[in-house]
Every structure is written in structure tokens, then in C-alpha cells.
mmCIF file of C-alpha atoms in Angstrom:
data_model
loop_
_atom_site.group_PDB
_atom_site.id
_atom_site.type_symbol
_atom_site.label_atom_id
_atom_site.label_comp_id
_atom_site.label_asym_id
_atom_site.label_seq_id
_atom_site.Cartn_x
_atom_site.Cartn_y
_atom_site.Cartn_z
ATOM 1 C CA MET A 1 -0.850 -178.707 -53.204
ATOM 2 C CA GLY A 2 2.319 -177.060 -54.356
ATOM 3 C CA ILE A 3 0.397 -173.823 -55.493
ATOM 4 C CA LYS A 4 -1.474 -173.468 -52.417
ATOM 5 C CA LEU A 5 1.616 -173.672 -50.207
ATOM 6 C CA SER A 6 3.321 -171.272 -52.348
ATOM 7 C CA ARG A 7 0.320 -168.745 -51.787
ATOM 8 C CA GLN A 8 0.594 -169.515 -48.090
ATOM 9 C CA ILE A 9 4.534 -168.682 -48.135
ATOM 10 C CA ILE A 10 3.898 -165.632 -50.167
ATOM 11 C CA ASP A 11 1.084 -164.414 -47.753
ATOM 12 C CA LYS A 12 3.304 -164.946 -44.806
ATOM 13 C CA VAL A 13 6.364 -163.156 -46.161
ATOM 14 C CA ARG A 14 4.095 -160.356 -47.128
ATOM 15 C CA ARG A 15 2.680 -160.245 -43.774
ATOM 16 C CA LEU A 16 6.141 -160.515 -42.024
ATOM 17 C CA ALA A 17 7.286 -157.898 -44.234
ATOM 18 C CA GLY A 18 4.151 -155.733 -43.512
ATOM 19 C CA GLU A 19 5.181 -156.047 -39.427
ATOM 20 C CA GLY A 20 8.821 -154.916 -40.339
ATOM 21 C CA TYR A 21 10.839 -157.901 -40.312
ATOM 22 C CA MET A 22 13.919 -157.660 -42.213
ATOM 23 C CA ALA A 23 14.654 -160.307 -44.993
ATOM 24 C CA LYS A 24 16.987 -162.222 -42.822
ATOM 25 C CA GLU A 25 14.687 -162.189 -39.888
ATOM 26 C CA ILE A 26 11.761 -163.618 -42.339
ATOM 27 C CA ALA A 27 14.253 -166.370 -43.625
ATOM 28 C CA ASP A 28 15.202 -167.470 -40.111
ATOM 29 C CA GLU A 29 11.609 -167.581 -39.103
ATOM 30 C CA MET A 30 10.603 -169.558 -41.979
ATOM 31 C CA GLY A 31 13.751 -171.587 -42.525
ATOM 32 C CA PHE A 32 14.740 -170.510 -45.949
ATOM 33 C CA ASN A 33 17.750 -169.111 -47.471
ATOM 34 C CA LYS A 34 18.137 -165.371 -47.347
ATOM 35 C CA ASN A 35 18.563 -165.086 -51.178
ATOM 36 C CA LYS A 36 15.295 -167.101 -51.549
ATOM 37 C CA ILE A 37 13.431 -164.546 -49.465
ATOM 38 C CA ASP A 38 15.303 -161.577 -51.372
ATOM 39 C CA ASN A 39 14.170 -163.289 -54.837
ATOM 40 C CA MET A 40 10.524 -163.975 -53.505
ATOM 41 C CA MET A 41 9.922 -160.245 -52.570
ATOM 42 C CA ALA A 42 11.409 -159.087 -55.920
ATOM 43 C CA ARG A 43 9.093 -161.236 -58.059
ATOM 44 C CA TYR A 44 6.095 -160.771 -56.202
ATOM 45 C CA HIS A 45 6.760 -156.742 -55.340
ATOM 46 C CA ILE A 46 6.658 -157.322 -51.655
ATOM 47 C CA PRO A 47 7.965 -153.946 -49.929
ATOM 48 C CA MET A 48 10.530 -154.004 -47.326
ATOM 49 C CA PHE A 49 10.722 -151.400 -44.970
ATOM 50 C CA SER A 50 14.253 -150.152 -44.142
ATOM 51 C CA PRO A 51 14.731 -149.855 -40.313
ATOM 52 C CA THR A 52 14.637 -146.043 -40.774
ATOM 53 C CA ALA A 53 11.583 -146.069 -42.679
ATOM 54 C CA TRP A 54 10.096 -148.573 -40.350
ATOM 55 C CA ALA A 55 10.721 -146.430 -37.217
ATOM 56 C CA ALA A 56 8.101 -144.042 -38.921
ATOM 57 C CA TYR A 57 5.335 -146.816 -38.506
ATOM 58 C CA ARG A 58 6.020 -148.105 -35.078
ATOM 59 C CA ILE A 59 3.551 -147.395 -32.284
ATOM 60 C CA ASP A 60 4.728 -145.014 -29.985
ATOM 61 C CA ASP A 61 4.656 -146.678 -26.524
ATOM 62 C CA SER A 62 2.941 -143.450 -25.130
ATOM 63 C CA ASP A 63 0.034 -144.491 -27.450
ATOM 64 C CA LEU A 64 -0.634 -147.579 -25.404
ATOM 65 C CA TYR A 65 0.092 -146.169 -21.980
ATOM 66 C CA GLU A 66 -2.064 -143.238 -21.303
ATOM 67 C CA GLU A 67 -0.247 -142.165 -18.182
ATOM 68 C CA LEU A 68 2.704 -141.100 -20.228
ATOM 69 C CA LYS A 69 0.617 -139.044 -22.516
ATOM 70 C CA ARG A 70 -0.815 -137.260 -19.189
ATOM 71 C CA ASP A 71 2.538 -136.763 -17.907
ATOM 72 C CA ARG A 72 3.560 -135.037 -21.497
ATOM 73 C CA GLU A 73 0.239 -132.690 -21.037
ATOM 74 C CA ARG A 74 1.284 -131.835 -17.494
ATOM 75 C CA GLU A 75 4.738 -131.241 -18.286
ATOM 76 C CA ALA A 76 3.508 -128.625 -21.085
ATOM 77 C CA VAL A 77 1.360 -126.734 -18.708
ATOM 78 C CA ASN A 78 4.242 -126.535 -15.845
ATOM 79 C CA LYS A 79 6.638 -125.669 -18.632
ATOM 80 C CA LYS A 80 4.305 -122.537 -19.643
ATOM 81 C CA TYR A 81 3.349 -121.517 -16.457
ATOM 82 C CA GLY A 82 5.712 -123.015 -13.869
ATOM 83 C CA ASN A 83 8.231 -120.323 -13.575
ATOM 84 C CA ARG A 84 6.067 -117.067 -13.772
ATOM 85 C CA THR A 85 5.044 -114.720 -11.156
ATOM 86 C CA MET A 86 1.273 -114.276 -11.438
ATOM 87 C CA ASN A 87 -1.965 -114.667 -9.725
ATOM 88 C CA ILE A 88 -3.937 -117.920 -10.251
ATOM 89 C CA LEU A 89 -7.803 -117.922 -9.699
ATOM 90 C CA VAL A 90 -8.922 -121.726 -8.657
ATOM 91 C CA LEU A 91 -12.423 -122.210 -9.683
ATOM 92 C CA ASN A 92 -13.673 -125.832 -9.315
ATOM 93 C CA ASP A 93 -16.787 -127.609 -9.517
ATOM 94 C CA LEU A 94 -18.634 -125.309 -11.754
ATOM 95 C CA HIS A 95 -21.097 -128.398 -12.853
ATOM 96 C CA PHE A 96 -22.691 -126.539 -15.673
ATOM 97 C CA PRO A 97 -25.952 -126.053 -15.990
ATOM 98 C CA PHE A 98 -25.895 -125.410 -12.186
ATOM 99 C CA GLN A 99 -23.142 -122.984 -11.997
ATOM 100 C CA SER A 100 -23.389 -119.875 -9.798
ATOM 101 C CA GLU A 101 -23.410 -116.709 -11.874
ATOM 102 C CA LYS A 102 -22.643 -114.641 -8.651
ATOM 103 C CA VAL A 103 -19.427 -116.687 -8.030
ATOM 104 C CA ILE A 104 -18.425 -116.635 -12.074
ATOM 105 C CA GLN A 105 -19.112 -112.641 -12.266
ATOM 106 C CA ALA A 106 -17.182 -112.182 -9.053
ATOM 107 C CA ALA A 107 -14.267 -114.232 -10.826
ATOM 108 C CA LEU A 108 -14.420 -112.179 -13.747
ATOM 109 C CA ALA A 109 -14.366 -108.950 -11.826
ATOM 110 C CA GLU A 110 -11.151 -109.858 -9.992
ATOM 111 C CA LYS A 111 -8.156 -107.631 -11.096
ATOM 112 C CA ASP A 112 -4.765 -108.667 -11.993
ATOM 113 C CA ILE A 113 -5.873 -112.583 -12.687
ATOM 114 C CA ASP A 114 -3.412 -114.071 -14.976
ATOM 115 C CA VAL A 115 -4.667 -117.545 -15.046
ATOM 116 C CA PHE A 116 -7.800 -119.355 -14.437
ATOM 117 C CA VAL A 117 -7.229 -123.061 -13.245
ATOM 118 C CA ILE A 118 -10.676 -125.000 -13.648
ATOM 119 C CA SER A 119 -11.908 -128.402 -13.146
ATOM 120 C CA GLU A 120 -15.423 -130.335 -13.476
ATOM 121 C CA VAL A 121 -16.857 -127.446 -15.748
ATOM 122 C CA LEU A 122 -19.678 -130.049 -16.895
ATOM 123 C CA ASP A 123 -22.007 -131.888 -14.906
ATOM 124 C CA PHE A 124 -23.231 -134.361 -17.546
ATOM 125 C CA TYR A 125 -26.499 -134.412 -15.622
ATOM 126 C CA GLY A 126 -28.112 -136.708 -18.304
ATOM 127 C CA LEU A 127 -25.734 -139.349 -17.691
ATOM 128 C CA SER A 128 -26.007 -139.456 -13.999
ATOM 129 C CA VAL A 129 -27.440 -142.382 -12.101
ATOM 130 C CA PHE A 130 -29.730 -139.989 -10.010
ATOM 131 C CA ARG A 131 -33.184 -139.645 -10.713
ATOM 132 C CA LYS A 132 -33.989 -136.696 -12.814
ATOM 133 C CA SER A 133 -36.508 -133.902 -12.609
ATOM 134 C CA ARG A 134 -35.869 -132.633 -16.132
ATOM 135 C CA LEU A 135 -33.849 -133.645 -19.335
ATOM 136 C CA ILE A 136 -30.702 -132.034 -20.299
ATOM 137 C CA SER A 137 -28.828 -132.590 -23.520
ATOM 138 C CA CYS A 138 -25.207 -133.557 -23.268
ATOM 139 C CA VAL A 139 -24.643 -131.480 -26.338
ATOM 140 C CA ALA A 140 -26.356 -128.498 -24.697
ATOM 141 C CA GLU A 141 -24.155 -128.967 -21.614
ATOM 142 C CA LEU A 142 -20.831 -129.094 -23.750
ATOM 143 C CA VAL A 143 -21.748 -125.951 -25.748
ATOM 144 C CA GLY A 144 -23.055 -124.101 -22.533
ATOM 145 C CA GLY A 145 -19.790 -124.977 -20.685
ATOM 146 C CA MET A 146 -17.696 -123.960 -23.456
ATOM 147 C CA GLU A 147 -19.470 -120.518 -23.703
ATOM 148 C CA LEU A 148 -18.666 -120.250 -19.791
ATOM 149 C CA ILE A 149 -14.952 -120.965 -20.385
ATOM 150 C CA LYS A 150 -15.038 -118.463 -23.297
ATOM 151 C CA LYS A 151 -15.954 -115.589 -20.817
ATOM 152 C CA LEU A 152 -13.109 -116.602 -18.610
ATOM 153 C CA ARG A 153 -10.685 -117.219 -21.439
ATOM 154 C CA LYS A 154 -11.343 -113.392 -22.652
ATOM 155 C CA ARG A 155 -10.157 -112.377 -19.096
ATOM 156 C CA ALA A 156 -7.036 -114.747 -18.646
ATOM 157 C CA ASN A 157 -5.556 -117.903 -19.787
ATOM 158 C CA VAL A 158 -7.244 -120.927 -18.695
ATOM 159 C CA VAL A 159 -5.896 -124.252 -17.549
ATOM 160 C CA TRP A 160 -8.306 -127.104 -17.369
ATOM 161 C CA PHE A 161 -7.740 -130.772 -15.955
ATOM 162 C CA GLU A 162 -10.329 -133.511 -15.894
ATOM 163 C CA ALA A 163 -12.838 -134.501 -13.097
ATOM 164 C CA ASN A 164 -15.135 -137.172 -12.232
ATOM 165 C CA HIS A 165 -18.349 -135.647 -13.807
ATOM 166 C CA GLU A 166 -16.453 -135.221 -16.884
ATOM 167 C CA ARG A 167 -15.566 -138.724 -17.039
ATOM 168 C CA ARG A 168 -18.956 -139.968 -17.052
ATOM 169 C CA LEU A 169 -19.081 -139.426 -20.815
ATOM 170 C CA TYR A 170 -16.202 -141.892 -21.268
ATOM 171 C CA LYS A 171 -17.363 -144.341 -18.694
ATOM 172 C CA MET A 172 -20.839 -144.355 -20.555
ATOM 173 C CA LEU A 173 -19.424 -145.339 -23.850
ATOM 174 C CA GLN A 174 -17.070 -147.893 -22.581
ATOM 175 C CA ASP A 175 -19.599 -149.751 -20.516
ATOM 176 C CA ARG A 176 -22.144 -149.592 -23.435
ATOM 177 C CA LEU A 177 -19.734 -150.285 -26.059
ATOM 178 C CA GLY A 178 -17.275 -152.519 -24.663
ATOM 179 C CA ASP A 179 -18.113 -155.238 -27.034
ATOM 180 C CA ARG A 180 -17.583 -152.618 -30.102
ATOM 181 C CA PRO A 181 -14.145 -151.687 -30.031
ATOM 182 C CA ASP A 182 -14.394 -150.539 -33.582
ATOM 183 C CA LEU A 183 -17.032 -147.998 -32.466
ATOM 184 C CA LEU A 184 -14.926 -146.811 -29.637
ATOM 185 C CA GLU A 185 -12.023 -146.445 -31.769
ATOM 186 C CA LEU A 186 -14.043 -144.283 -34.235
ATOM 187 C CA LEU A 187 -15.338 -142.218 -31.247
ATOM 188 C CA PHE A 188 -12.045 -141.632 -29.682
ATOM 189 C CA LYS A 189 -10.505 -140.787 -33.000
ATOM 190 C CA ASP A 190 -6.453 -140.426 -32.656
ATOM 191 C CA ARG A 191 -7.205 -141.256 -28.929
ATOM 192 C CA LYS A 192 -7.913 -137.600 -28.368
ATOM 193 C CA PRO A 193 -10.473 -137.271 -25.572
ATOM 194 C CA ILE A 194 -13.488 -135.333 -26.800
ATOM 195 C CA ILE A 195 -13.759 -132.795 -24.023
ATOM 196 C CA SER A 196 -10.282 -131.488 -24.331
ATOM 197 C CA GLU A 197 -10.339 -131.547 -28.067
ATOM 198 C CA HIS A 198 -13.445 -128.887 -27.936
ATOM 199 C CA PHE A 199 -11.619 -127.081 -25.130
ATOM 200 C CA ASN A 200 -8.302 -126.929 -27.075
ATOM 201 C CA LYS A 201 -10.335 -125.239 -30.054
ATOM 202 C CA ILE A 202 -11.067 -122.258 -27.705
ATOM 203 C CA GLY A 203 -7.472 -121.733 -26.564
ATOM 204 C CA VAL A 204 -7.639 -123.765 -23.426
ATOM 205 C CA ASP A 205 -4.523 -125.430 -21.980
ATOM 206 C CA THR A 206 -5.888 -129.024 -20.975
ATOM 207 C CA VAL A 207 -4.818 -131.843 -18.999
ATOM 208 C CA ASN A 208 -6.554 -135.224 -19.202
ATOM 209 C CA SER A 209 -5.879 -136.200 -15.713
ATOM 210 C CA TRP A 210 -7.345 -135.669 -12.333
ATOM 211 C CA TRP A 211 -4.556 -133.584 -11.252
ATOM 212 C CA CYS A 212 -1.964 -130.986 -12.759
ATOM 213 C CA ARG A 213 0.958 -128.982 -11.431
ATOM 214 C CA ILE A 214 2.081 -125.503 -11.758
ATOM 215 C CA GLY A 215 5.263 -124.419 -9.984
ATOM 216 C CA ASP A 216 5.291 -125.820 -6.391
ATOM 217 C CA VAL A 217 1.502 -126.278 -6.437
ATOM 218 C CA ILE A 218 -0.340 -129.567 -7.257
ATOM 219 C CA PHE A 219 -4.268 -128.822 -8.250
ATOM 220 C CA ALA A 220 -6.320 -132.170 -7.846
ATOM 221 C CA HIS A 221 -9.638 -133.478 -8.217
ATOM 222 C CA PRO A 222 -9.629 -137.064 -7.054
ATOM 223 C CA ASP A 223 -12.462 -139.662 -7.088
ATOM 224 C CA TRP A 224 -12.046 -140.099 -3.216
ATOM 225 C CA PHE A 225 -14.312 -137.772 -1.079
ATOM 226 C CA SER A 226 -15.253 -137.190 2.363
ATOM 227 C CA ASN A 227 -17.825 -135.075 3.975
ATOM 228 C CA ILE A 228 -15.413 -134.153 6.751
ATOM 229 C CA ASP A 229 -13.656 -130.730 5.999
ATOM 230 C CA LEU A 230 -10.399 -131.420 4.784
ATOM 231 C CA ARG A 231 -10.203 -135.104 5.062
ATOM 232 C CA THR A 232 -10.191 -135.458 1.204
ATOM 233 C CA VAL A 233 -7.377 -133.138 0.515
ATOM 234 C CA VAL A 234 -5.398 -135.087 3.435
ATOM 235 C CA ASN A 235 -6.011 -138.344 1.394
ATOM 236 C CA THR A 236 -4.833 -136.528 -1.611
ATOM 237 C CA GLN A 237 -1.568 -135.717 0.291
ATOM 238 C CA ASP A 238 -1.164 -139.159 1.469
ATOM 239 C CA TYR A 239 -1.506 -140.529 -2.259
ATOM 240 C CA PHE A 240 1.385 -138.338 -3.440
ATOM 241 C CA LEU A 241 3.480 -139.119 -0.585
ATOM 242 C CA LYS A 242 3.321 -142.664 -1.360
ATOM 243 C CA GLU A 243 2.978 -142.896 -4.933
ATOM 244 C CA ALA A 244 4.988 -139.991 -6.025
ATOM 245 C CA ARG A 245 7.849 -139.183 -3.413
ATOM 246 C CA GLU A 246 10.071 -137.230 -5.668
ATOM 247 C CA LEU A 247 7.012 -135.034 -6.875
ATOM 248 C CA TYR A 248 5.577 -134.556 -3.297
ATOM 249 C CA ALA A 249 9.123 -133.248 -2.080
ATOM 250 C CA GLN A 250 8.972 -130.606 -4.809
ATOM 251 C CA THR A 251 5.368 -129.401 -3.712
ATOM 252 C CA GLU A 252 4.555 -126.880 -1.150
ATOM 253 C CA ALA A 253 0.848 -126.777 -1.497
ATOM 254 C CA ILE A 254 -2.240 -128.991 -2.658
ATOM 255 C CA VAL A 255 -5.427 -127.428 -3.920
ATOM 256 C CA ASN A 256 -8.207 -129.815 -3.817
ATOM 257 C CA GLY A 257 -11.458 -129.691 -5.619
ATOM 258 C CA HIS A 258 -14.444 -132.067 -5.607
ATOM 259 C CA THR A 259 -15.604 -131.431 -1.987
ATOM 260 C CA HIS A 260 -17.530 -128.053 -2.531
ATOM 261 C CA HIS A 261 -15.780 -127.266 0.813
ATOM 262 C CA GLN A 262 -13.421 -124.476 1.409
ATOM 263 C CA GLY A 263 -10.627 -124.060 4.005
ATOM 264 C CA PHE A 264 -6.869 -124.855 4.611
ATOM 265 C CA THR A 265 -4.537 -126.477 6.816
ATOM 266 C CA VAL A 266 -0.888 -127.495 7.307
ATOM 267 C CA ARG A 267 0.391 -131.033 7.568
ATOM 268 C CA TYR A 268 3.771 -132.258 7.265
ATOM 269 C CA HIS A 269 4.907 -128.674 6.555
ATOM 270 C CA GLN A 270 2.602 -128.736 3.389
ATOM 271 C CA ILE A 271 -0.278 -126.239 2.597
ATOM 272 C CA LEU A 272 -3.472 -128.136 1.939
ATOM 273 C CA MET A 273 -6.411 -126.039 0.913
ATOM 274 C CA GLU A 274 -10.109 -127.314 -0.598
ATOM 275 C CA SER A 275 -11.314 -124.539 -2.945
ATOM 276 C CA GLY A 276 -15.075 -124.482 -2.653
ATOM 277 C CA SER A 277 -17.333 -124.799 -5.537
ATOM 278 C CA GLY A 278 -18.728 -122.436 -8.365
ATOM 279 C CA CYS A 279 -22.043 -123.754 -8.578
ATOM 280 C CA GLU A 280 -25.415 -123.669 -6.992
ATOM 281 C CA ARG A 281 -26.684 -126.710 -4.826
ATOM 282 C CA MET A 282 -27.771 -129.196 -7.693
ATOM 283 C CA ASP A 283 -31.543 -130.231 -7.736
ATOM 284 C CA TYR A 284 -30.677 -133.882 -7.676
ATOM 285 C CA LEU A 285 -29.304 -133.195 -4.306
ATOM 286 C CA LYS A 286 -32.729 -132.298 -2.721
ATOM 287 C CA GLU A 287 -34.357 -135.834 -2.594
ATOM 288 C CA GLY A 288 -33.440 -136.518 0.757
ATOM 289 C CA LYS A 289 -30.759 -139.500 -0.045
ATOM 290 C CA LYS A 290 -27.600 -137.560 -0.405
ATOM 291 C CA ARG A 291 -26.745 -134.233 1.263
ATOM 292 C CA LEU A 292 -23.946 -132.234 0.214
ATOM 293 C CA GLU A 293 -23.519 -128.826 1.824
ATOM 294 C CA THR A 294 -22.033 -126.372 -0.663
ATOM 295 C CA THR A 295 -19.396 -123.704 0.141
ATOM 296 C CA ARG A 296 -19.380 -121.296 -3.034
ATOM 297 C CA GLY A 297 -16.405 -119.789 -3.487
ATOM 298 C CA TYR A 298 -12.649 -119.648 -4.951
ATOM 299 C CA ILE A 299 -8.906 -119.213 -4.085
ATOM 300 C CA ILE A 300 -6.709 -116.808 -5.366
ATOM 301 C CA LEU A 301 -3.105 -117.836 -5.408
ATOM 302 C CA ARG A 302 -0.032 -115.603 -5.656
ATOM 303 C CA MET A 303 2.988 -117.152 -7.371
ATOM 304 C CA GLU A 304 6.373 -115.858 -7.372
ATOM 305 C CA LYS A 305 8.673 -117.317 -9.884
ATOM 306 C CA GLY A 306 6.843 -120.721 -9.482
ATOM 307 C CA LYS A 307 6.814 -120.454 -5.605
ATOM 308 C CA ILE A 308 3.474 -120.007 -3.994
ATOM 309 C CA ASN A 309 3.228 -117.074 -1.588
ATOM 310 C CA PHE A 310 0.722 -118.144 0.886
ATOM 311 C CA ASN A 311 0.702 -114.904 2.905
ATOM 312 C CA GLU A 312 -0.895 -113.306 -0.507
ATOM 313 C CA THR A 313 -3.288 -115.866 -1.048
ATOM 314 C CA LYS A 314 -7.103 -115.091 -0.933
ATOM 315 C CA PHE A 315 -10.130 -117.256 -0.211
ATOM 316 C CA ARG A 316 -13.290 -115.771 -1.296
ATOM 317 C CA ILE A 317 -16.705 -117.262 0.011
ATOM 318 C CA PHE A 318 -20.134 -116.361 -1.250
ATOM 319 C CA LYS A 319 -23.415 -116.723 0.576
#
């Protein structure tokens, strides 16, 4: 019994030391004298982390709370572009492989574009709940979407932020592998989202969130949706007014994707815009159940030292 108990004690001391407890803390936890713990650790070669060494092994809170990581990504984008004088071309809802080549070629032909801000590059048609008239590989979508972005990247810098179609992949994995956290951990290696990891490799600045900020403009692609023109961006404004008052006070304009509509209004002294889409009308919207009229187009914003000059903002619409 004594040998078994000793092994249990040694194992517990080893575990507590491995978790970063100091010898005095282990002694207090187990009701022993500190010298006894010191001798036991020396005899059985149990390593003790110093406070300095242990700090390197501690889990960063931001690894546990995803919004902190997203805040860092948003801050990095705003730090890079937020004080510049430049032209931003907002190109939302590309939905590869349903992209509109007419819209894309027109965007590439625009002069003096410094940054493309894009969202919903991928449709992930194969993961949708809609009935399908054909099969499209998710890998083919990702590769094709990256080729599309490469064309934009040759022309100017690119900022991408996440949208609901691009979250389809994560939703499917989480739904189907919820009881296998080991596989989820393997697929989400280093907790780096798969899509943004690939986009980073081709020089894209990424934000794994439904919104990002450059200067005094918020770019958003929320999940909420209304067919009524400009109702969606009004709901986005209400969200920031309620949930982020300090940020709202620093914002002069909100540009909303997701609706495939285009237009603008002014509400509470803030400019609200819906940006249009860069895609054709997708084939799964032709079945009679769902009707979404698509306004193909984009917006070019004029930024002067981080401030929007709305008088120089241009709306492009394509028939």
C-alpha cells in the first residue's frame, strides 16, 4: 500500500509541477512540508518551471476568446490603411463560381485604385442546403477563388473579411465533427482558419470576422438580411449603435454587402451604403422558392487621410 501511495503522490506532484505550480503551492495543496516536496522533485527528477519560464507556456487568453483575435486582425488592417489618402473599391458578393466577369473586368480596369475590399469571394455551392443541378468541388471553388483574387492583387492591395457563405465550411465541420474535437483540432491547426490561411499566402490582408474598419468607414457583411432596399444596412447601423457606441461615434459611413442591392441613405448623420454584387444570378435561385434580385456593381470610396470624401464616392451599376 505504501509503494502504491508513493506512486500516487509522485504522479500528483509531477502533474502539479507540469501545470506550473511552485513547490510551496504543491506543498500547501498536498499538506506536506516544502522541503519534502523539494527533495521528492530532486530525487525523481521532476522539473519545476520558474515563473519566467512558465509564462512562455501559459495559454494566451486571446486563443480562448476568438473576438480578441478578430480585434487584432481588424486593428492591423486599420493601422496599415486607416490614415491613407487613397481610393478603395468595394467588391462584395462574388460568389465564385457565379462571379460576373463583366463586373470583375470593369473593376480591374478602374484607374487609381489602391485597395480592393472584398467579401464573400466563395459560394461553397456544394455545401449549401439548396437542391443542386450540378456538383462543384469545394477544392475547385477555393482554387478558382484564389486565382480571381490573384488578378485583383496584381492590380492593388486586397483586404478580405469573412461572410456567411464562407462560414459554411466551418459550420459543416462543426456540425458533423462536434463529437470528435480531436479531428476539429487537427483541421483547425493552430486555430488558423483555412480560408484566410490560403488568402494570406497570396498577399491578402484578412479579417476573420463579418466586419472590418478602415479609417472612419466600417465594411460589413452580417447574417441578417432584408429584401427591402437599405433595411439591412440600417440594421447594421443599429447593431453598432447598441453594441459598440465608442466605435460608432468614430464612424462616418457603413458599407454593407450581402443584400446584392446598391444604394445609399443618410441616417443619424451617418452615410449608409449597400454595395451591390459581383456575381451573376446563381442557378439555385431559379427554382421558384427564393427570389433575389441582383444589382451587379461596386462602390469606389475616396479616402483622405482616413476620412471619407463622399462627394468623390462613385457608384457603378452593370446591366
